[in-house]
Tab-separated table of C-alpha atoms in Angstrom:
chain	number	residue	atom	x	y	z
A	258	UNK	CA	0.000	0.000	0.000
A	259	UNK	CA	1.179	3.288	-0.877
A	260	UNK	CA	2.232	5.284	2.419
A	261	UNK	CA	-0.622	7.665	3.301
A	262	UNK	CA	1.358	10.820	3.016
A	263	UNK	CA	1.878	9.977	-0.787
A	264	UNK	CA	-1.692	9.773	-1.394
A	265	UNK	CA	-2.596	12.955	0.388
A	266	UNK	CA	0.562	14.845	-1.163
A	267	UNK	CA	-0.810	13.145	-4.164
A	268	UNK	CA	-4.457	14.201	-4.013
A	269	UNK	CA	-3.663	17.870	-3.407
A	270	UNK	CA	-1.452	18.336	-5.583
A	271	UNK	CA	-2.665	15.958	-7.982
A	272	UNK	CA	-6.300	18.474	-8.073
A	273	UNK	CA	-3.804	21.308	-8.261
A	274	UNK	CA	-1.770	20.300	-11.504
A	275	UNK	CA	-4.834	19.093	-13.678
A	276	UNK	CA	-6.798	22.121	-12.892
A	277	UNK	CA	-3.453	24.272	-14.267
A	278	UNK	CA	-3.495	21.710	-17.173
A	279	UNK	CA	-6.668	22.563	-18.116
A	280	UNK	CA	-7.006	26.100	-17.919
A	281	UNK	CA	-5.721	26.575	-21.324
A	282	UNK	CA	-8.108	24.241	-23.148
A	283	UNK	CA	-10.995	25.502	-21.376
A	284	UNK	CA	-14.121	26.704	-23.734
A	285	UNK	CA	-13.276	24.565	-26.865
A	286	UNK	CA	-15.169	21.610	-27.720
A	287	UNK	CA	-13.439	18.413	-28.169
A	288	UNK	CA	-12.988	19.008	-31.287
A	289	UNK	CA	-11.341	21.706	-31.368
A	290	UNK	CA	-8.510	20.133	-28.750
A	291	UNK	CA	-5.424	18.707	-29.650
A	292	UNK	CA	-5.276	15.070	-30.148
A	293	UNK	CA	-4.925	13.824	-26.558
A	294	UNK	CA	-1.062	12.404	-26.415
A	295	UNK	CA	-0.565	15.829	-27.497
A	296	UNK	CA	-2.172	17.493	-24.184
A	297	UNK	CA	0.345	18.959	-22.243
A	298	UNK	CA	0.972	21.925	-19.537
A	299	UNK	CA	1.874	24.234	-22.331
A	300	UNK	CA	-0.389	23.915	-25.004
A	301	UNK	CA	1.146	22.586	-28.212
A	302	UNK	CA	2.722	24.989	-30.862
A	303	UNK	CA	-0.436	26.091	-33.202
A	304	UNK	CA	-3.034	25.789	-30.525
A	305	UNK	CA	-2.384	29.082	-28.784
A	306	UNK	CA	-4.845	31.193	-30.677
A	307	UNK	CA	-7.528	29.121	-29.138
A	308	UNK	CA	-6.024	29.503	-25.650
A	309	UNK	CA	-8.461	30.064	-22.943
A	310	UNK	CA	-7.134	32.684	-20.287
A	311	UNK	CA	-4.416	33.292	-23.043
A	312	UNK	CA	-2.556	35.877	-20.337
A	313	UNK	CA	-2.598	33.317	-17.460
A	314	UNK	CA	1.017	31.634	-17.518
A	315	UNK	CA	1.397	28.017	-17.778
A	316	UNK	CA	0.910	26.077	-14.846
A	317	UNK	CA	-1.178	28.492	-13.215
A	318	UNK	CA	-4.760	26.871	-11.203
A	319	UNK	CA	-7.881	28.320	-11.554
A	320	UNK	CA	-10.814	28.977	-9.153
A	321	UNK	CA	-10.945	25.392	-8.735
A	322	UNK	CA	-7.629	24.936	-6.948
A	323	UNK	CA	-7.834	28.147	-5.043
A	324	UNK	CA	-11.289	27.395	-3.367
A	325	UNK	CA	-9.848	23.715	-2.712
A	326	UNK	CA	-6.993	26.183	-0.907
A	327	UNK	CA	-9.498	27.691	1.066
A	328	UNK	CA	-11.077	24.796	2.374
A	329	UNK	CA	-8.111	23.047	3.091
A	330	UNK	CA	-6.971	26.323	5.120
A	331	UNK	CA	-10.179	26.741	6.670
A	332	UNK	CA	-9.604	22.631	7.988
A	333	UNK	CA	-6.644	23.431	9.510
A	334	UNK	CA	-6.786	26.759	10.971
A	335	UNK	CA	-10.384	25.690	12.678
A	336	UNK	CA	-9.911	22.017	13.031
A	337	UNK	CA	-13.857	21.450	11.956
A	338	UNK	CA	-15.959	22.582	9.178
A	339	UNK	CA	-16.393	25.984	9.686
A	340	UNK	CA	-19.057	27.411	7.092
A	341	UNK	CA	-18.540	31.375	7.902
A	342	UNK	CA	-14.629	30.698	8.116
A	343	UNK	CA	-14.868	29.058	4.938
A	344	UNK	CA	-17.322	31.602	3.242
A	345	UNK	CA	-15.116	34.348	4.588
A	346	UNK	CA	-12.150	32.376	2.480
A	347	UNK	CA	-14.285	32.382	-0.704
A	348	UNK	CA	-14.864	36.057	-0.536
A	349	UNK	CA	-10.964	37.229	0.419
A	350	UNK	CA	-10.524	34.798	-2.770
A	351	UNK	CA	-12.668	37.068	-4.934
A	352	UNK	CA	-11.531	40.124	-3.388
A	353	UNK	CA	-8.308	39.675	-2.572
A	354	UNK	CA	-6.884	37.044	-4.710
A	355	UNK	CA	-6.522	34.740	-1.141
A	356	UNK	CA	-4.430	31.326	-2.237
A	357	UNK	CA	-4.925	32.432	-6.092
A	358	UNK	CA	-1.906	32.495	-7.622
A	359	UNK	CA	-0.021	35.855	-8.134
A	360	UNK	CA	-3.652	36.816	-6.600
A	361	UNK	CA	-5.522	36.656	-9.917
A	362	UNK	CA	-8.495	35.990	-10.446
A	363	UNK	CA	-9.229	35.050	-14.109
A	364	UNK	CA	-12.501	32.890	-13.730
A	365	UNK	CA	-15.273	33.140	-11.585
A	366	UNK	CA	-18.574	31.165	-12.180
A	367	UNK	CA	-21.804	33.644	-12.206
A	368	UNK	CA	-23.309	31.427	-9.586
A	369	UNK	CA	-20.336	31.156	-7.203
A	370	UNK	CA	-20.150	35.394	-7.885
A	371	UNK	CA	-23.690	35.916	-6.970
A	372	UNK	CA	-23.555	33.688	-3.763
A	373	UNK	CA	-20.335	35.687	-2.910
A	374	UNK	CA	-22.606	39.162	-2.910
A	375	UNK	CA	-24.553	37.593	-0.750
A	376	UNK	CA	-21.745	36.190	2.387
A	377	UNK	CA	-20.563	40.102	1.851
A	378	UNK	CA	-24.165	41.405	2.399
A	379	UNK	CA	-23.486	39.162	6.243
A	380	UNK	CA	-25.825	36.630	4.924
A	381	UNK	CA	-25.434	32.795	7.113
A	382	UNK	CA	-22.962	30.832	4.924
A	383	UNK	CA	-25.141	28.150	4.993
A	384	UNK	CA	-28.030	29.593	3.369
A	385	UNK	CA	-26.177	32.019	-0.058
A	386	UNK	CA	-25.563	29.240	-2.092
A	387	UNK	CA	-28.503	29.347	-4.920
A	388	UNK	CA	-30.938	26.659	-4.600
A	389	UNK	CA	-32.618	26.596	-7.928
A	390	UNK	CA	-32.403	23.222	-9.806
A	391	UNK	CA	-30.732	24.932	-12.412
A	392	UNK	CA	-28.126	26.279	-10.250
A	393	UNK	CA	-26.258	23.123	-10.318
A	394	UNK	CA	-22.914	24.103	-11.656
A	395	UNK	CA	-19.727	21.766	-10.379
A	396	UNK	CA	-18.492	24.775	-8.206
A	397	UNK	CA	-18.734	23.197	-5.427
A	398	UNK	CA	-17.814	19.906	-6.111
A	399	UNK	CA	-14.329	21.157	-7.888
A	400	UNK	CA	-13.159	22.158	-4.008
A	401	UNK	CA	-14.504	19.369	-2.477
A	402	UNK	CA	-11.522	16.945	-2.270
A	403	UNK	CA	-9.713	18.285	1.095
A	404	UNK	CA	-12.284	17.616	3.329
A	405	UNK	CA	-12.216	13.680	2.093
A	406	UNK	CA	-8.343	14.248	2.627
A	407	UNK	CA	-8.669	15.521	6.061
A	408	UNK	CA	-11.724	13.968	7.574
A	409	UNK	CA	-11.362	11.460	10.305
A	410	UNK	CA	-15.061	11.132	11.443
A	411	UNK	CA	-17.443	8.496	10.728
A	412	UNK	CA	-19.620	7.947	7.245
A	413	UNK	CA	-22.329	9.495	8.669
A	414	UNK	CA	-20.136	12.865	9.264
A	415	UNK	CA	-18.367	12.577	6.164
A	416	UNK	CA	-21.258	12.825	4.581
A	417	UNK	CA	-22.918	15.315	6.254
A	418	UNK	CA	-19.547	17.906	6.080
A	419	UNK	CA	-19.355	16.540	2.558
A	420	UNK	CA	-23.233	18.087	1.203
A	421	UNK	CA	-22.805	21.312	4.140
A	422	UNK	CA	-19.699	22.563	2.239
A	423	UNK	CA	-21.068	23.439	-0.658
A	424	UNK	CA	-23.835	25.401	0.498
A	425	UNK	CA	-21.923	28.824	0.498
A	426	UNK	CA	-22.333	28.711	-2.477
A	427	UNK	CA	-24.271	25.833	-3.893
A	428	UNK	CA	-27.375	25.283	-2.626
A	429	UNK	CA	-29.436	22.160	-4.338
A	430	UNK	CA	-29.218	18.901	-3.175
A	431	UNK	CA	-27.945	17.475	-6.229
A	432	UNK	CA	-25.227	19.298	-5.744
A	433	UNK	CA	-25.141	18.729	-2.197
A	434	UNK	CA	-25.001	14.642	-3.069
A	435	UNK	CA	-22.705	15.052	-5.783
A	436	UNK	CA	-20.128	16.151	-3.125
A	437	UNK	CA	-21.336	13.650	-0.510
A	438	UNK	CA	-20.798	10.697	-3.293
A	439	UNK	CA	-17.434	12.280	-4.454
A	440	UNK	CA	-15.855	12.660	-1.209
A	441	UNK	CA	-16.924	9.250	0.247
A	442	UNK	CA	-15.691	7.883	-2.890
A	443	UNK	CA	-12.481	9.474	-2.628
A	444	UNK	CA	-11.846	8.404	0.783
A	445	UNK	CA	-12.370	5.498	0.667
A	446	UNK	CA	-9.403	5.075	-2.198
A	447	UNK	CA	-7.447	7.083	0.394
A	448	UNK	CA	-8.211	4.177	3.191
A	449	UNK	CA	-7.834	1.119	0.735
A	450	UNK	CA	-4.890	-1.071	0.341
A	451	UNK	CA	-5.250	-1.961	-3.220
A	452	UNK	CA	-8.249	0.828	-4.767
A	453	UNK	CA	-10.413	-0.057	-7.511
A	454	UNK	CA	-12.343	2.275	-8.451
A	455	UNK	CA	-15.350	1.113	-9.110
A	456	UNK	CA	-15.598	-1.121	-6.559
A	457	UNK	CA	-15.240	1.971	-4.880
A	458	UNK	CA	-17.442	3.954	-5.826
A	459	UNK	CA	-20.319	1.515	-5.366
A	460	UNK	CA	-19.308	1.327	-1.943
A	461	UNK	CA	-19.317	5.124	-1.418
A	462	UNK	CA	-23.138	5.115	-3.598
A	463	UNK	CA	-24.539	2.661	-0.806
A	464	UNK	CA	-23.054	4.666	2.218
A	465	UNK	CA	-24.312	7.830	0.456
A	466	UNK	CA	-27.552	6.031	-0.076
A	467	UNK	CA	-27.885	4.607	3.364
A	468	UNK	CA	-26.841	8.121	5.670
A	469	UNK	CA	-29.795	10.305	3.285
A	470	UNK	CA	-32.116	7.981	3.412
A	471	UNK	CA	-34.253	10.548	5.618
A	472	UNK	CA	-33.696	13.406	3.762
A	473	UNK	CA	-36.369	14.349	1.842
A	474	UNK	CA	-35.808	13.950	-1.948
A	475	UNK	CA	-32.086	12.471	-1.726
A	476	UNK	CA	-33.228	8.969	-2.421
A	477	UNK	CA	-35.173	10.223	-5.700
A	478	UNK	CA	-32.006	11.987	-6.624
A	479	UNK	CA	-29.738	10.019	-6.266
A	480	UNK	CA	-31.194	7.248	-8.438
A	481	UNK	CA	-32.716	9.616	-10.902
A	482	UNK	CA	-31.178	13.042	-11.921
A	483	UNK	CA	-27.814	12.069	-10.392
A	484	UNK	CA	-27.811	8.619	-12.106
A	485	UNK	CA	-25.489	7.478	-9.242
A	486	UNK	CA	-25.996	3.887	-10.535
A	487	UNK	CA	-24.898	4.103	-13.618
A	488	UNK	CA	-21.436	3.790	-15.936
A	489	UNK	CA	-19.109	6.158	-16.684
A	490	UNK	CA	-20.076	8.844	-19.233
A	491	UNK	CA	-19.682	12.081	-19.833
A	492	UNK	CA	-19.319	15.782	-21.724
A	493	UNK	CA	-16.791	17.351	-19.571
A	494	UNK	CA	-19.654	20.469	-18.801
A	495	UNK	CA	-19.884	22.670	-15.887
A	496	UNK	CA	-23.382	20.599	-14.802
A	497	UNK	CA	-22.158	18.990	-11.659
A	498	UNK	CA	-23.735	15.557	-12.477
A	499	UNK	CA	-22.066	15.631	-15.880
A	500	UNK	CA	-18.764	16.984	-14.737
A	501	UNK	CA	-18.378	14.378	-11.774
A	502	UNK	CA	-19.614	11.225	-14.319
A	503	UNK	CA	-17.206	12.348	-16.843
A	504	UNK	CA	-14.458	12.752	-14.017
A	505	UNK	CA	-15.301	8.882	-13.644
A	506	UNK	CA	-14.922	8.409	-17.143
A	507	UNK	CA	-11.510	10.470	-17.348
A	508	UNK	CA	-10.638	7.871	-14.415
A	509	UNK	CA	-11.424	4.832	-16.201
A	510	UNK	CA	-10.060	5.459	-19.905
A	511	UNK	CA	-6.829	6.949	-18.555
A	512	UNK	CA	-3.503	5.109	-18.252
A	513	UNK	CA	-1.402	6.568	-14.814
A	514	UNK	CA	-2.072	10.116	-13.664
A	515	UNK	CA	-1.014	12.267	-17.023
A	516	UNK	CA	-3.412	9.860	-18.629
A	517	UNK	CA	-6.715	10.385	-16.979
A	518	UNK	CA	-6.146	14.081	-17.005
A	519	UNK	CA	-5.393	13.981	-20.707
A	520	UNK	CA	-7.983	12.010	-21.048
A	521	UNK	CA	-10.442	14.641	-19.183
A	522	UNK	CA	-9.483	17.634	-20.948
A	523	UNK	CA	-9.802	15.872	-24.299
A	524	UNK	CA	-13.263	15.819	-23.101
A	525	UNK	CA	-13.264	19.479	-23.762
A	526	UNK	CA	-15.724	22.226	-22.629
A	527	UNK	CA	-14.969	22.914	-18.853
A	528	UNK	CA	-11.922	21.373	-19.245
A	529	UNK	CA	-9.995	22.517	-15.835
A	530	UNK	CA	-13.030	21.087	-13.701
A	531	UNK	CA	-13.234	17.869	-15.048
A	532	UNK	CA	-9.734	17.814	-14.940
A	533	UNK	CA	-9.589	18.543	-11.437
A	534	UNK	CA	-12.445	16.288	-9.809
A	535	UNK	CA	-10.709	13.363	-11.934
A	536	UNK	CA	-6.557	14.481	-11.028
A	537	UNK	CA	-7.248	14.668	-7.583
A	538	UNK	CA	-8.631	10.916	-7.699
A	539	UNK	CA	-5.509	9.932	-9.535
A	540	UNK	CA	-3.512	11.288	-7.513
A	541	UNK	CA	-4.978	9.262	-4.432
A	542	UNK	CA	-5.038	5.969	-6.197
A	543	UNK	CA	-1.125	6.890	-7.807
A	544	UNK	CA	0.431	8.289	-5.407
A	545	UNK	CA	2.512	11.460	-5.228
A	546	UNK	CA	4.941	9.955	-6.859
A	547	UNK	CA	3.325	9.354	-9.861
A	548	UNK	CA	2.742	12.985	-10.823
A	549	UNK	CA	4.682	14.036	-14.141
A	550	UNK	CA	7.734	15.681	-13.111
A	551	UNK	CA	7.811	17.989	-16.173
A	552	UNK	CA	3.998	18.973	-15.320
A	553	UNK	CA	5.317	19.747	-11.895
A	554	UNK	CA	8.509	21.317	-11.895
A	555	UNK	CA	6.075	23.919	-14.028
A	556	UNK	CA	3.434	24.243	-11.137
A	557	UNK	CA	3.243	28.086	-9.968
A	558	UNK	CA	2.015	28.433	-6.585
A	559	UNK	CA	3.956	25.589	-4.597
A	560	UNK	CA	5.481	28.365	-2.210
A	561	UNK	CA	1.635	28.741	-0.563
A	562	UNK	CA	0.380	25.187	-1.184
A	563	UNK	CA	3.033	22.970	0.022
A	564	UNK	CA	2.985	24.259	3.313
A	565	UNK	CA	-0.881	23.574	3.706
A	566	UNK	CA	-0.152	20.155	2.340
A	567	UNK	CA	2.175	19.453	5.060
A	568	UNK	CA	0.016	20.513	7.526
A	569	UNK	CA	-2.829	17.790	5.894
A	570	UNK	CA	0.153	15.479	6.023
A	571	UNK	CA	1.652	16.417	9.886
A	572	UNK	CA	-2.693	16.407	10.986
A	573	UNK	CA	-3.509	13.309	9.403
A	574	UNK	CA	-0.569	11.019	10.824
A	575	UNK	CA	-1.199	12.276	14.503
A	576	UNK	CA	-4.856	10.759	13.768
């Protein structure tokens, strides 16, 4: 079994490096993507005048990475989760450029915005994130890994943290589940000596499935809008359903780490999100180690996240 402090270095930083793979190839369709053994860090020669973000240096994360920052931070500095620590995060994110690197902030999703106004208008964090069915983007699923990373409690309270920290700003329950399933899913990779990850995930769909049964509509969901027991499949779009069963699918076509991210920005569309959910995964079940060292030596950022990663590390082996 891989130590433990390989998979968490790994699951940071693995979220981390695919969401600054992405960025570039975000907002083109698949087609319009390099071929996918061609996907790299910095974008092949020819492809730049379709470059997302085109002023954003190479190995730069997005919003993605910097709100997984904040909940990571807002773990550590709190020991619990802490919705108005962690809302406060989110908005010195937005206004400050807090854990973004060189503090800019060159994506921001309308919904996560508009929940934002609302934590600065002193609004409970639990109650700005939009609650409309079709306010189900993946914003708060893309931050979502740290708290599987972290969390030492039982199923029931992984759960529970799991659907509460999206609600700054994501308020649905499909979202809400989406998180539950991913971060059960995820740590229970963490926790396993040899991961599979289906096997995995069916696990983490009947744990889901048995610690909601009382909430009202989450049984419904679960086996109908959020398709929880179906394959793999996927777009790659900024729907949370879509972006987390596309992850999946990124996970299950892709050969080693650089392959399932390659494989879930060739997906195309939201292409740092899917990569993202699906790198952070990888990076579990591969271990640190496993992370291309020409895609990290090219990282930005790693004076501000490494030392919250060896916090994770230093919290989690004193468990």
């Amino acid at each position: 079994m891989l130590p433990l402090g390989s998979r968490l270095r790994g699951g940071v930083l693995g979220l981390l490096l695919a969401d600054a793979v992405g960025v570039p190839y975000e907002f083109n369709a698949p087609e319009r993507l390099p071929p996918r053994d061609r996907i790299e860090l910095v974008p092949p020669e020819g492809f730049s005048f379709r470059r997302a973000h085109a002023r954003v240096p190479p190995g730069t994360w997005s919003d993605d990475g910097a709100q997984a920052l904040c909940l990571l931070d807002s773990l550590l500095a709190c020991g619990r989760l802490d919705l108005p620590d962690l809302g406060g995060r989110i908005v010195r994110w937005l206004d400050e450029g807090y854990l973004a690197v060189d503090a800019d902030i060159f994506d921001v999703g309308i919904q996560t915005r508009e929940a934002i106004d609302a934590l600065r208008a002193g609004r409970p964090a639990h109650t700005t994130g939009p609650a409309g069915e079709r306010k189900n983007g993946n914003g708060s699923l893309m931050r979502a890994l740290p708290l599987a990373l972290w969390h030492r409690g039982s199923d029931a309270e992984l759960v529970h943290d799991a659907m509460a920290q999206g609600l700054p700003t994501h308020g649905h329950l499909r979202s809400q589940l989406c998180c539950a399933l991913y971060c059960v899913w995820a740590r229970l990779l963490l926790l396993t000596e040899e991961p599979d990850l289906e096997d995995a995930w069916s696990r983490a769909v009947a744990i889901v499935r048995a610690e909601t049964l009382e909430v009202e509509g989450a049984p419904a969901e679960l086996m109908g809008p959020l398709g929880a027991d179906r394959p793999p499949g996927g777009q790659g779009s900024g729907y949370v359903v879509d972006a987390l069963h596309s992850a999946r699918l990124a996970l299950e076509e892709g050969g080693g780490y650089r392959g399932v991210v390659q494989a879930a920005i060739a997906l195309g569309n939201d292409t740092d999100t899917t990569a993202c959910i699906a790198g952070g995964i990888a990076g579990i079940v591969h271990g640190f180690e496993a992370l291309p060292g020409d895609w990290l030596a090219q990282l930005r950022g790693r004076e501000f996240c490494d030392p919250l990663i060896e916090k994770l590390v230093a919290v989690r082996g004193r468990a």
